[in-house]
GROMACS .gro file of C-alpha atoms in nm:
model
  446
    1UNK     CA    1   0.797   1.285  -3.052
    2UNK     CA    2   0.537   1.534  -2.870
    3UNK     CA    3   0.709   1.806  -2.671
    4UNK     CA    4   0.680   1.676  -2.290
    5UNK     CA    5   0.765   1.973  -2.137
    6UNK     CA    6   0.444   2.106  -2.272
    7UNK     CA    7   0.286   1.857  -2.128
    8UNK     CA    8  -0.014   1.892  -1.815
    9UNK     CA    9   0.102   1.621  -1.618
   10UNK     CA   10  -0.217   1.654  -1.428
   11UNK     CA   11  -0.389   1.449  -1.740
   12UNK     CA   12  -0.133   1.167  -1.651
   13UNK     CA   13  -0.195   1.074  -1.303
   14UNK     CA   14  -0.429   0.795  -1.439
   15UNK     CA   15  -0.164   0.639  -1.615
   16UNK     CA   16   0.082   0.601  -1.256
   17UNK     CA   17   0.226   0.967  -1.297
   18UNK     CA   18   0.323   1.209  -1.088
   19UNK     CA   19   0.485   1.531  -1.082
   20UNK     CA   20   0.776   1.547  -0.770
   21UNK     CA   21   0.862   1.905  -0.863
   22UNK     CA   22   0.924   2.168  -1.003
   23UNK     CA   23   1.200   2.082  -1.178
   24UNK     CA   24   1.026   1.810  -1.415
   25UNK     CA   25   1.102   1.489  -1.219
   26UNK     CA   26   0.865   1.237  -1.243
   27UNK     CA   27   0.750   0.946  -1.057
   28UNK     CA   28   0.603   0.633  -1.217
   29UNK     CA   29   0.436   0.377  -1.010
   30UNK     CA   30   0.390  -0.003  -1.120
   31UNK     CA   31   0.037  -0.100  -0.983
   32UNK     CA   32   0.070  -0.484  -0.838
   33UNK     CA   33  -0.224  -0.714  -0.762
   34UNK     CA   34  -0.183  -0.785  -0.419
   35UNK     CA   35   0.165  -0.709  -0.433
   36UNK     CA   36   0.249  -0.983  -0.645
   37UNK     CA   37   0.523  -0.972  -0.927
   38UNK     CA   38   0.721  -1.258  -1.122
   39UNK     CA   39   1.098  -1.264  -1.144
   40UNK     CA   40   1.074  -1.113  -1.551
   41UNK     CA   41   0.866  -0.827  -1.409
   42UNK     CA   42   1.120  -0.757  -1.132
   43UNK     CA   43   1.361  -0.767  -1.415
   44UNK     CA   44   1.144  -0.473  -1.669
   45UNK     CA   45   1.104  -0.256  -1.297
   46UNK     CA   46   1.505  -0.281  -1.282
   47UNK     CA   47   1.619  -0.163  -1.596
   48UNK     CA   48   1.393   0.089  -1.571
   49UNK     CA   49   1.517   0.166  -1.251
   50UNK     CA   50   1.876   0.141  -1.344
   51UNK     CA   51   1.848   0.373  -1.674
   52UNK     CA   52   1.644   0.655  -1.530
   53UNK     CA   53   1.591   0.669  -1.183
   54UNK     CA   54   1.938   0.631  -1.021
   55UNK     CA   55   1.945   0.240  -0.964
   56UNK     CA   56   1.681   0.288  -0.674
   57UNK     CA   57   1.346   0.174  -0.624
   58UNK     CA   58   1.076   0.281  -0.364
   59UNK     CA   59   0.850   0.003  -0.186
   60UNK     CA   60   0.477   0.126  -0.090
   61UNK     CA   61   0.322   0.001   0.172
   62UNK     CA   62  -0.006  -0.070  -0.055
   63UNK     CA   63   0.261  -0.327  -0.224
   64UNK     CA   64   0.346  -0.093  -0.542
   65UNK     CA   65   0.634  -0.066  -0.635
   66UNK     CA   66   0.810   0.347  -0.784
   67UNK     CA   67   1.038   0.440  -0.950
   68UNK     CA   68   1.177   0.817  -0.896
   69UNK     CA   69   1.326   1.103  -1.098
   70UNK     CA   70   1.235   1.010  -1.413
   71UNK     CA   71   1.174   1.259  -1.740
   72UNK     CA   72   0.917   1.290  -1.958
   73UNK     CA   73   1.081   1.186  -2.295
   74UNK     CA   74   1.139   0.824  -2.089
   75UNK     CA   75   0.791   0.762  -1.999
   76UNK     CA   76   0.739   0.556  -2.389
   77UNK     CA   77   1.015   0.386  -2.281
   78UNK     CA   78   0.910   0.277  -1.938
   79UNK     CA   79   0.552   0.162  -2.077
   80UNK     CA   80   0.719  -0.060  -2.343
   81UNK     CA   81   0.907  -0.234  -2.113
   82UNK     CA   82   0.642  -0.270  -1.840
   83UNK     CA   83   0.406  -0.367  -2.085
   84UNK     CA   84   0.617  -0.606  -2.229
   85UNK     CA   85   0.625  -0.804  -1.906
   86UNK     CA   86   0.228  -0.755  -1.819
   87UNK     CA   87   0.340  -0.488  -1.574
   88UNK     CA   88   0.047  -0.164  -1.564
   89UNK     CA   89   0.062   0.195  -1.381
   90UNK     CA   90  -0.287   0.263  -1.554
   91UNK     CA   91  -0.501   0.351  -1.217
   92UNK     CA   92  -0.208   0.340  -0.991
   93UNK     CA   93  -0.231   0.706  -0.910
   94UNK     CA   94  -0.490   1.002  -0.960
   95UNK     CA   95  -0.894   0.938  -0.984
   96UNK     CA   96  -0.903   0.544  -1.013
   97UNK     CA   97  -0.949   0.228  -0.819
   98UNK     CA   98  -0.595   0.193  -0.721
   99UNK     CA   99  -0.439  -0.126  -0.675
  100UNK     CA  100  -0.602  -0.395  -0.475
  101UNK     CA  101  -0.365  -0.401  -0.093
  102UNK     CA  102  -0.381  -0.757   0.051
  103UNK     CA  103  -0.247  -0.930   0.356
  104UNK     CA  104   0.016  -1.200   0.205
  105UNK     CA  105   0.075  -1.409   0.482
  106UNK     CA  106   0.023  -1.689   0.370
  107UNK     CA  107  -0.182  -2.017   0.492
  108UNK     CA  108  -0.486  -2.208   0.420
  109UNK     CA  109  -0.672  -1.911   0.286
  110UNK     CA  110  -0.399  -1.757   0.065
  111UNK     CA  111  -0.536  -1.959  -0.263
  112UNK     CA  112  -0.924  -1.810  -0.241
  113UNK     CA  113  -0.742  -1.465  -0.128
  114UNK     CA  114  -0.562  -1.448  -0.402
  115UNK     CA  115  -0.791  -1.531  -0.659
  116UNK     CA  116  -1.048  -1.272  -0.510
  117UNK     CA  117  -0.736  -1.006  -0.613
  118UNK     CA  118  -0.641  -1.102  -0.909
  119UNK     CA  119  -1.009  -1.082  -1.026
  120UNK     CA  120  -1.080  -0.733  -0.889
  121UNK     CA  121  -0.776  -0.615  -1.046
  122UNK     CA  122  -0.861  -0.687  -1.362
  123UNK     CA  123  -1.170  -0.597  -1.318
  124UNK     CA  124  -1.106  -0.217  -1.230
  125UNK     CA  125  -0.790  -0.202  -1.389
  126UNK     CA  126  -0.822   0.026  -1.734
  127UNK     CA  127  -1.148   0.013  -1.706
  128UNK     CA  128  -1.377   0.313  -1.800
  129UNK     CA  129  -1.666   0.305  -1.623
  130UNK     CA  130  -1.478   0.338  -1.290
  131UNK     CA  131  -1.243   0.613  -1.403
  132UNK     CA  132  -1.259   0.970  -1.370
  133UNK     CA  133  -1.353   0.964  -1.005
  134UNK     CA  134  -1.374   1.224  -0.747
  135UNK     CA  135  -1.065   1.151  -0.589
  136UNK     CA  136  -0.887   0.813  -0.518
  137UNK     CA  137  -1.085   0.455  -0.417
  138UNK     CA  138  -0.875   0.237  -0.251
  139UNK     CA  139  -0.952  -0.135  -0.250
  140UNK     CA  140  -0.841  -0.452   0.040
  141UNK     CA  141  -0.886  -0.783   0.091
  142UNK     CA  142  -0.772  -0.880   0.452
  143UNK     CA  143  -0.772  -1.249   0.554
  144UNK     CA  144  -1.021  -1.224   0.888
  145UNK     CA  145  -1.010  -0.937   1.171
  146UNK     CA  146  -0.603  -0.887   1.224
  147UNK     CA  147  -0.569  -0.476   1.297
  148UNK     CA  148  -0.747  -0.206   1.175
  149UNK     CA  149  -0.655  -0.188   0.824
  150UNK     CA  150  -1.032  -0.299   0.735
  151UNK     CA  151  -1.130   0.024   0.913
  152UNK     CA  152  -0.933   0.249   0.655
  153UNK     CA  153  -1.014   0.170   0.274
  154UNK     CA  154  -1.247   0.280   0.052
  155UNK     CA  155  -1.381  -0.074   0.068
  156UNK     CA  156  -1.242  -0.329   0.210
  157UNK     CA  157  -1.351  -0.738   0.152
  158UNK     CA  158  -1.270  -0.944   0.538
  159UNK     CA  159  -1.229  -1.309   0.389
  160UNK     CA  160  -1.419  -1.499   0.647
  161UNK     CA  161  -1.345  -1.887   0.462
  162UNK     CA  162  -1.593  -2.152   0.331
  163UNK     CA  163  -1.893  -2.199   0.441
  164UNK     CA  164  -2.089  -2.495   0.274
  165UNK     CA  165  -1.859  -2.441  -0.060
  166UNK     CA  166  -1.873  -2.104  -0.064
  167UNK     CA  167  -1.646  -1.802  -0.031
  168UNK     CA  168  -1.769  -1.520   0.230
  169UNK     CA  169  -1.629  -1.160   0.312
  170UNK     CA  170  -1.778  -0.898   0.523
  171UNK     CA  171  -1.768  -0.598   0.342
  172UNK     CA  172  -1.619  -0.216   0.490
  173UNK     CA  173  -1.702   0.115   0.352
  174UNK     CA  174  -1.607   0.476   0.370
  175UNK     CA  175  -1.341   0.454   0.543
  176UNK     CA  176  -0.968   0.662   0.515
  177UNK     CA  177  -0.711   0.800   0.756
  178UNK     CA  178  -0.525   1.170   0.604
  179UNK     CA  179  -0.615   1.539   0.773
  180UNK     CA  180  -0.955   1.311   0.858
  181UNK     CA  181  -0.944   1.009   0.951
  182UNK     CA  182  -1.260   0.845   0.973
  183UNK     CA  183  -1.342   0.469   1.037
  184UNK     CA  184  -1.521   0.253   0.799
  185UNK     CA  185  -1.853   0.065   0.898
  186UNK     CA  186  -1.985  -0.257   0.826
  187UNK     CA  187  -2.204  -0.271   0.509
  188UNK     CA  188  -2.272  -0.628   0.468
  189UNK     CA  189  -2.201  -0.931   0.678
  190UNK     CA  190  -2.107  -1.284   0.498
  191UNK     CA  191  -2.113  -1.165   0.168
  192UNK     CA  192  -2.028  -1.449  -0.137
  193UNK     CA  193  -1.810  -1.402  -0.368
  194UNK     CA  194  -2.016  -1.347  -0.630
  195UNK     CA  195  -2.205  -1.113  -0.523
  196UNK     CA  196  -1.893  -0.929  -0.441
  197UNK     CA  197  -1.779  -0.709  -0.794
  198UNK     CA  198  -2.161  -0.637  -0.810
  199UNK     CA  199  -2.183  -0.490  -0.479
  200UNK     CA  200  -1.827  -0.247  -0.502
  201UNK     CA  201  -1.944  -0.140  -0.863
  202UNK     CA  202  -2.242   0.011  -0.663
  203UNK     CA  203  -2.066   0.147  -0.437
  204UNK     CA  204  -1.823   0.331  -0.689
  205UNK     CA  205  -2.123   0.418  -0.848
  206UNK     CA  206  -2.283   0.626  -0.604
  207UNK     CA  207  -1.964   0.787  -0.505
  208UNK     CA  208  -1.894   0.886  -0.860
  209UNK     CA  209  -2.264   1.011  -0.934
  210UNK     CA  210  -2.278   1.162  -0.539
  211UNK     CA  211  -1.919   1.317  -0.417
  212UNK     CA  212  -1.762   1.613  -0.504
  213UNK     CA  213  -1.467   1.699  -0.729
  214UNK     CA  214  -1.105   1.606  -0.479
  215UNK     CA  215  -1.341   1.440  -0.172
  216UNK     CA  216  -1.326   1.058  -0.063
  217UNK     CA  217  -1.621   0.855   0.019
  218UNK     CA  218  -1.538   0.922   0.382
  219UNK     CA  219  -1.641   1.280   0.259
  220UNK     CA  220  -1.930   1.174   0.140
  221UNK     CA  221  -2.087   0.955   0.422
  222UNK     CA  222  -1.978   1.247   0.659
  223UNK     CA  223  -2.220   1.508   0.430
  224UNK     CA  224  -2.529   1.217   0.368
  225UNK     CA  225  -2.513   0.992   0.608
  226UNK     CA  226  -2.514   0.604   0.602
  227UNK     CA  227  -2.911   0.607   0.568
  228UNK     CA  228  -2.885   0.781   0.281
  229UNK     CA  229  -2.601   0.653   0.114
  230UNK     CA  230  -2.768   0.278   0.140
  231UNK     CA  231  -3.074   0.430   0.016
  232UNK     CA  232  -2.900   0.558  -0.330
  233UNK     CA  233  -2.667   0.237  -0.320
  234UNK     CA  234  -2.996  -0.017  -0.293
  235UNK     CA  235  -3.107   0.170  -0.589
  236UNK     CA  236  -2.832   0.106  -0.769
  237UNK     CA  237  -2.760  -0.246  -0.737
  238UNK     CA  238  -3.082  -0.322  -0.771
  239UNK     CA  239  -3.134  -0.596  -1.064
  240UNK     CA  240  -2.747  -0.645  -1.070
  241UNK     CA  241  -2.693  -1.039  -1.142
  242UNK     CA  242  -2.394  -1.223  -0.959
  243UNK     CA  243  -2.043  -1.222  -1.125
  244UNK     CA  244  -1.832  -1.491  -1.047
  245UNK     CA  245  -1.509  -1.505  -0.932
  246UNK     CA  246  -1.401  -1.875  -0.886
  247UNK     CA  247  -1.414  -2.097  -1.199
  248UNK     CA  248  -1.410  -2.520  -1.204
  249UNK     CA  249  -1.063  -2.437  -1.338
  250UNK     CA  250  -1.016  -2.221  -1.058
  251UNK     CA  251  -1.142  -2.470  -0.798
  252UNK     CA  252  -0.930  -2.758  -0.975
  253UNK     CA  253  -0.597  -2.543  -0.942
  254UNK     CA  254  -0.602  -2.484  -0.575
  255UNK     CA  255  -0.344  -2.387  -0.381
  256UNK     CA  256  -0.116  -2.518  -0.705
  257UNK     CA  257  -0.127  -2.170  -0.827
  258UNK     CA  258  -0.117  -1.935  -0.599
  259UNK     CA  259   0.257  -1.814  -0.479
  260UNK     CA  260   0.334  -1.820  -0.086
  261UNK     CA  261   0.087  -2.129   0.015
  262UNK     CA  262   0.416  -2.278   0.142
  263UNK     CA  263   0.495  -1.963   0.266
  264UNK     CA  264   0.751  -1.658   0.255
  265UNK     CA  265   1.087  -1.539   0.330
  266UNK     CA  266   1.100  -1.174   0.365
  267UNK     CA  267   1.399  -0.963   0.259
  268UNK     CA  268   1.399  -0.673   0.498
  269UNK     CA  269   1.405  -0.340   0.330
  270UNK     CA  270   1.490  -0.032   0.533
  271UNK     CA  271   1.237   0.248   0.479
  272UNK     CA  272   1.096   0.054   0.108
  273UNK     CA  273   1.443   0.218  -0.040
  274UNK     CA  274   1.582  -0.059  -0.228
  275UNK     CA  275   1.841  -0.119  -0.484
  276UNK     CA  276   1.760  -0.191  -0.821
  277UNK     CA  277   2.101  -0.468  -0.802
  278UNK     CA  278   1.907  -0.602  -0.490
  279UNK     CA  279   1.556  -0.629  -0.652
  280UNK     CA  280   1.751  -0.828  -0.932
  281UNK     CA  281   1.963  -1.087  -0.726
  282UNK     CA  282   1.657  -1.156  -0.528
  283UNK     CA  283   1.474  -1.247  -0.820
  284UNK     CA  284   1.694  -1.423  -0.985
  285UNK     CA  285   1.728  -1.620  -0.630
  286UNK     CA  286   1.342  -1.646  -0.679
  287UNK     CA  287   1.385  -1.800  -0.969
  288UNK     CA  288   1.644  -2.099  -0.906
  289UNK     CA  289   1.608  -2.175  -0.584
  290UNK     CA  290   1.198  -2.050  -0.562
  291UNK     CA  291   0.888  -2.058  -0.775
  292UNK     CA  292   1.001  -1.732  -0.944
  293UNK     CA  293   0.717  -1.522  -0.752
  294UNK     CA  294   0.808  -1.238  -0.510
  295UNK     CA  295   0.590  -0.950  -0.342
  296UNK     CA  296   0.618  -0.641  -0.192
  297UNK     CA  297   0.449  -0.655   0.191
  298UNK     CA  298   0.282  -0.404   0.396
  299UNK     CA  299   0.585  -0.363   0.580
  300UNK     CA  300   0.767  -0.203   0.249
  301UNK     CA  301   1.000  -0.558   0.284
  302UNK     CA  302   0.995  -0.817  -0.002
  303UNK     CA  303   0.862  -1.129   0.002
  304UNK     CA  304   0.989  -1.435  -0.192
  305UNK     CA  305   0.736  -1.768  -0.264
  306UNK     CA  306   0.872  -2.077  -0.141
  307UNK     CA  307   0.830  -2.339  -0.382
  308UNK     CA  308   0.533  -2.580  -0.326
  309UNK     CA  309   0.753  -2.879  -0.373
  310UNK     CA  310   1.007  -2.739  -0.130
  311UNK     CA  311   1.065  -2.713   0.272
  312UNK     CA  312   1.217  -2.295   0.160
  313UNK     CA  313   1.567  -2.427   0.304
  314UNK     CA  314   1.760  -2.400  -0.015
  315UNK     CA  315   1.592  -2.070  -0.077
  316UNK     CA  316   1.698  -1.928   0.253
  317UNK     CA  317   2.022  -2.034   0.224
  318UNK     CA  318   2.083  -1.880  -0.124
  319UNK     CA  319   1.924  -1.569   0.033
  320UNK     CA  320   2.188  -1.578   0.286
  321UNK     CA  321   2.468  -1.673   0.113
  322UNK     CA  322   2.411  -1.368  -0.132
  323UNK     CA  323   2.366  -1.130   0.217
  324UNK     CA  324   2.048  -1.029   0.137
  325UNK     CA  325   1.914  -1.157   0.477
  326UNK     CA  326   2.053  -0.926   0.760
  327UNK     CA  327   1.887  -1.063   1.112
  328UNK     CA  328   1.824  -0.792   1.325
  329UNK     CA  329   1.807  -0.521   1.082
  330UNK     CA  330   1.615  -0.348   1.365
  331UNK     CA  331   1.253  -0.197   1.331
  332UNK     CA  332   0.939  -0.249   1.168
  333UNK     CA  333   0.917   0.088   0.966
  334UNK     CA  334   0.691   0.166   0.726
  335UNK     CA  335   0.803   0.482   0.526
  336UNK     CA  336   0.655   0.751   0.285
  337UNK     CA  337   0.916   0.842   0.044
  338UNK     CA  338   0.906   1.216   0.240
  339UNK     CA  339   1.044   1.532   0.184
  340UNK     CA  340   1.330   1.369  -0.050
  341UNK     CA  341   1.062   1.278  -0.343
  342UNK     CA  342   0.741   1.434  -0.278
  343UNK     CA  343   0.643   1.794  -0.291
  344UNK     CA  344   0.400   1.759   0.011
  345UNK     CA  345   0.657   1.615   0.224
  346UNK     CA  346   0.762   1.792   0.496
  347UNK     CA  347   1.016   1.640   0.652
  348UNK     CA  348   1.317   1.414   0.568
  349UNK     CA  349   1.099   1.077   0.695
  350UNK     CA  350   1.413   0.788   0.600
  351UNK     CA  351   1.660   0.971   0.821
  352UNK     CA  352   1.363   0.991   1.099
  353UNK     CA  353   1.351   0.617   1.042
  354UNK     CA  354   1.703   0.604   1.090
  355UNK     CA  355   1.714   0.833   1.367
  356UNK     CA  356   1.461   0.615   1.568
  357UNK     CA  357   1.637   0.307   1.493
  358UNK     CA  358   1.921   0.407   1.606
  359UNK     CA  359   1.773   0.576   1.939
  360UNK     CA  360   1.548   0.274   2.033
  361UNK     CA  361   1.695  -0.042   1.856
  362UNK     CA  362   1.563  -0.265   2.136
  363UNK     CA  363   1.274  -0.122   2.330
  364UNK     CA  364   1.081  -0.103   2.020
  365UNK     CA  365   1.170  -0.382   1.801
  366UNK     CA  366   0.853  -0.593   1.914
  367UNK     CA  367   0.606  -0.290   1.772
  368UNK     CA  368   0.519  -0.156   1.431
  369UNK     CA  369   0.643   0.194   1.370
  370UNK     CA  370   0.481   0.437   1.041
  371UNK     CA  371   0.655   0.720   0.956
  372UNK     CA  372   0.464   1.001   0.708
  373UNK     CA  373   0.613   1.299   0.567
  374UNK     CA  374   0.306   1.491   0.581
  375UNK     CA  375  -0.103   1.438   0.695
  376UNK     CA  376  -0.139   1.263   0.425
  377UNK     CA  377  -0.084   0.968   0.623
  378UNK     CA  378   0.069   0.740   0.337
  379UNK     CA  379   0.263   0.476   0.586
  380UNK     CA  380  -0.056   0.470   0.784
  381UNK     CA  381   0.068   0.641   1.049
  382UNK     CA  382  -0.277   0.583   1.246
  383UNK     CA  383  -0.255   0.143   1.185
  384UNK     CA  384   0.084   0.152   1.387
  385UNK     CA  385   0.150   0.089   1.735
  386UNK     CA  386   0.374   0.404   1.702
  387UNK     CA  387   0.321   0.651   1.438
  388UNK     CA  388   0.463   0.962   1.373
  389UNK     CA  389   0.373   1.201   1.133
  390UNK     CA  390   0.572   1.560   1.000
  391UNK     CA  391   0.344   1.871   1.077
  392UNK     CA  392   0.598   2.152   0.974
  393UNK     CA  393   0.871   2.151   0.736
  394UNK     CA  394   1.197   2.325   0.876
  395UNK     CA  395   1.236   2.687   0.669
  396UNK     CA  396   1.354   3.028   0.769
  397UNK     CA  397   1.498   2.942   1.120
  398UNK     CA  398   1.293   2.748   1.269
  399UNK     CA  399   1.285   2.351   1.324
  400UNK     CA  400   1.047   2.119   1.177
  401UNK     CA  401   0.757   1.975   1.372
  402UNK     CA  402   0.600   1.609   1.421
  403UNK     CA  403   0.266   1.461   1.568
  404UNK     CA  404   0.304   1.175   1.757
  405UNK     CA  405   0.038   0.929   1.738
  406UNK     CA  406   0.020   0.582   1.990
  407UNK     CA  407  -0.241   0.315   1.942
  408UNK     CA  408  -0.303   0.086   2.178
  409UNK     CA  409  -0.660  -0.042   2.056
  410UNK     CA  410  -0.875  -0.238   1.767
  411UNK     CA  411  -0.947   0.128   1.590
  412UNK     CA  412  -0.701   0.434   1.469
  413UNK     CA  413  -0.419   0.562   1.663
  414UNK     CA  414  -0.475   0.857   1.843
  415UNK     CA  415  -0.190   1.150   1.853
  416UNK     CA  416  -0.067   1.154   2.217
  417UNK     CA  417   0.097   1.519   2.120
  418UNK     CA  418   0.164   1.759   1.877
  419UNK     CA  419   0.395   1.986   1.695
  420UNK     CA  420   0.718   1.862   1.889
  421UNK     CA  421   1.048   1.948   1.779
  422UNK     CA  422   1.260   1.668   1.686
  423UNK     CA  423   1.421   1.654   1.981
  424UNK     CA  424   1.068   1.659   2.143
  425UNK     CA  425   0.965   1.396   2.008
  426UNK     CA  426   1.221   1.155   2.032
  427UNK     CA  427   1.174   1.216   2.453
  428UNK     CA  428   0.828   1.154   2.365
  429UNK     CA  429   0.859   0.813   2.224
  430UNK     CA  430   1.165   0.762   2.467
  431UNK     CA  431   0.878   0.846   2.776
  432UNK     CA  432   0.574   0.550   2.594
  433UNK     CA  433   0.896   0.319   2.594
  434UNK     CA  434   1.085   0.396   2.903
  435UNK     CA  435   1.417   0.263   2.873
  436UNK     CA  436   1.568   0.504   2.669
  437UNK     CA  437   1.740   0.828   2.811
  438UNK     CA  438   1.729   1.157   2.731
  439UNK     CA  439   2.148   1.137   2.649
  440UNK     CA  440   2.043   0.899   2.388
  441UNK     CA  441   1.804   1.128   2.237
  442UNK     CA  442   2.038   1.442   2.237
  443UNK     CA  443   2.325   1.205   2.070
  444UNK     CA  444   2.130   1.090   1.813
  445UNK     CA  445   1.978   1.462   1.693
  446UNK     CA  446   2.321   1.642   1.726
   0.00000   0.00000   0.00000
């Protein structure tokens, strides 16, 4: 057994590791396709959850799933049993494509979508050529023009649909939100499928060869230009052949196997904080009453397939019957794991969460809320209608601070103010909503 507390952690970040601390905790992230994970995986991420990170579980809103607190000596452990199931943290964190983030909302599309995922995943997954890069690449597929999440990723594939039997995406680049956000721009318009994997291995290609140590391809538009950088990219895809993604088998399957084409029942999850006892009863719920597939959605809530040979009535009903469906459970609140987990958290963002939902329970249930712990802007603080994100931990006296950001059109939020005390704020996003009053705010911070 090697001695782990002489290990550099830094070396593991490849395989889903991070350091939380200083006092050796550990998190370990699960990197999903899409989201996507069968009832025997939800099982593995359980007992894993159960034996060495306190029975809890942390939702991302890239649909990952983490587990917290754990020690070195467990991390054989953890591998084994993820591995066992087909579950893989290699490329979930540190200089890697990370896990392909997809819109799973089901419909016509959801069968091509998925397939599109599943093949970039393994794809990039473990493999070498695309690992050891500058920094993070982060990977979408959206299903048409819904938001601005396009505008954010490293690269992000708009499925468009079918056009004369074949698959097109228009294709995004260089874009990220963090300290600076910056918005991606259109690279190519109705792009096939196959011509897809060829085109992003380009792209990763030039930012490998072109960007420095710790910067983002944002970074490295902002220092070349776009000119430029599809000047070095058309030299480097140049003689690349098309890889396919859809096979005859493929094509023959359908919509037969790909999870949610009947659709989904989400099971709200406060903050992405969820029970490892929860996780399992839902999937064993998945299992009997659904197709035995379940997801974890943008909004950190998870998402159970209803069965194609089923109306989802039985599977709702078992849902509620167990309690795991709580109407009204009040906003839509993506949240970082904050101050409690990370080290470059600055602030305590689930009891913010709490805080607002408490404070403005009706007046904003109809908008999307992000809360971040730090500039980082993990919850994409800058996609939400309200975002809010910690600018100054509390230390030595004095309060902790928070930008406030609104958005109100099709790019990034813009912060409407800055470095407001809590109490600040929360009259802040009382004055955007109105009816909310100041008493409100003042009984909710004291």
């Amino acid at each position: 057994m090697p001695d782990f507390s002489a290990i550099d952690y830094q070396t593991f970040k490849i395989n889903g590791v991070y350091r939380q601390g200083g006092d050796g905790a550990l998190m370990v992230r699960a990197k999903l396709p899409g989201g996507l994970f069968s009832a025997p995986q939800a099982e593995a991420l359980c007992s894993v959850a159960e034996g060495f990170g306190g029975g809890k579980l942390h939702l991302t809103c890239r649909g990952n799933i983490e587990v917290h607190g754990l020690r070195g000596e467990q991390l054989p452990t953890v591998q084994r049993r993820y591995q066992a199931v087909g579950l893989t943290t290699r490329g979930a964190c540190g200089g890697a494509v990370r896990g392909v983030a997809c819109a799973l909302d089901g419909g016509e599309n959801s069968a091509r979508i998925q397939l599109l995922v599943r093949r970039l995943h393994a794809h990039f997954t473990g493999n070498p050529h695309f690992e050891g890069l500058p920094k993070k690449f982060k990977l979408a597929v959206e299903n048409g023009y819904c938001g601005a999440r396009h505008l954010c990723q490293d690269l992000a594939m708009v499925y468009l649909g079918r056009d004369a039997g074949r698959d097109l995406c228009d294709v995004w680049v260089a874009g990220g939100l963090g300290r600076q956000p910056r918005e991606g721009f259109l690279l190519a318009g109705r792009v096939p499928f196959e011509r897809l994997i060829p085109l992003v291995e380009g792209v990763i290609r030039v930012y490998m060869q072109h960007a420095p140590a710790g910067k983002r391809l944002k970074h490295l538009l902002a220092d070349i230009g776009e000119a430029e950088f599809r000047a070095l990219l058309a030299r480097e895809t140049a003689g690349m052949t098309p890889c396919p993604v859809a096979s005859p088998f493929d094509d023959a399957l359908g919509e037969l196997a790909c999870p949610g084409t009947r659709g989904w029942i989400a099971v709200p999850v406060p903050a992405g904080r969820l029970a490892a006892a929860d996780l399992r009863r839902i999937a064993t719920i998945a299992a009997t009453s659904g197709d035995g597939w379940l997801a974890v959605s943008r909004d950190q809530d998870v998402l159970v397939s209803v069965a194609a040979d089923s109306d989802g009535a039985a599977l709702r009903e078992a849902l509620q019957n167990a309690g795991l469906l709580r109407p009204g459970t009040g906003l839509r609140c993506r949240v970082c794991p904050g101050s409690a987990v990370c080290p470059k958290g600055l602030v305590p963002t689930r009891e913010l969460a709490a805080q607002l939902n408490e404070c403005f329970p009706d007046s904003g249930r109809d908008l999307e809320w992000a809360v971040c712990g730090c500039s980082n802007s993990c919850s994409g603080p800058q996609l939400a209608d309200i975002g809010i994100v910690g600018a100054r931990k509390a230390t030595g006296g004095r309060p902790a601070l928070f930008d406030l950001y609104r958005r109100t059109g099709e790019g990034f939020g813009t912060a409407v103010a800055t470095r407001l005390t809590l109490e600040e704020l929360l009259t802040a996003v009382g004055q955007l909503l109105h009816p909310v009053t100041k008493e409100c705010c003042q009984q909710v911070e004291s």
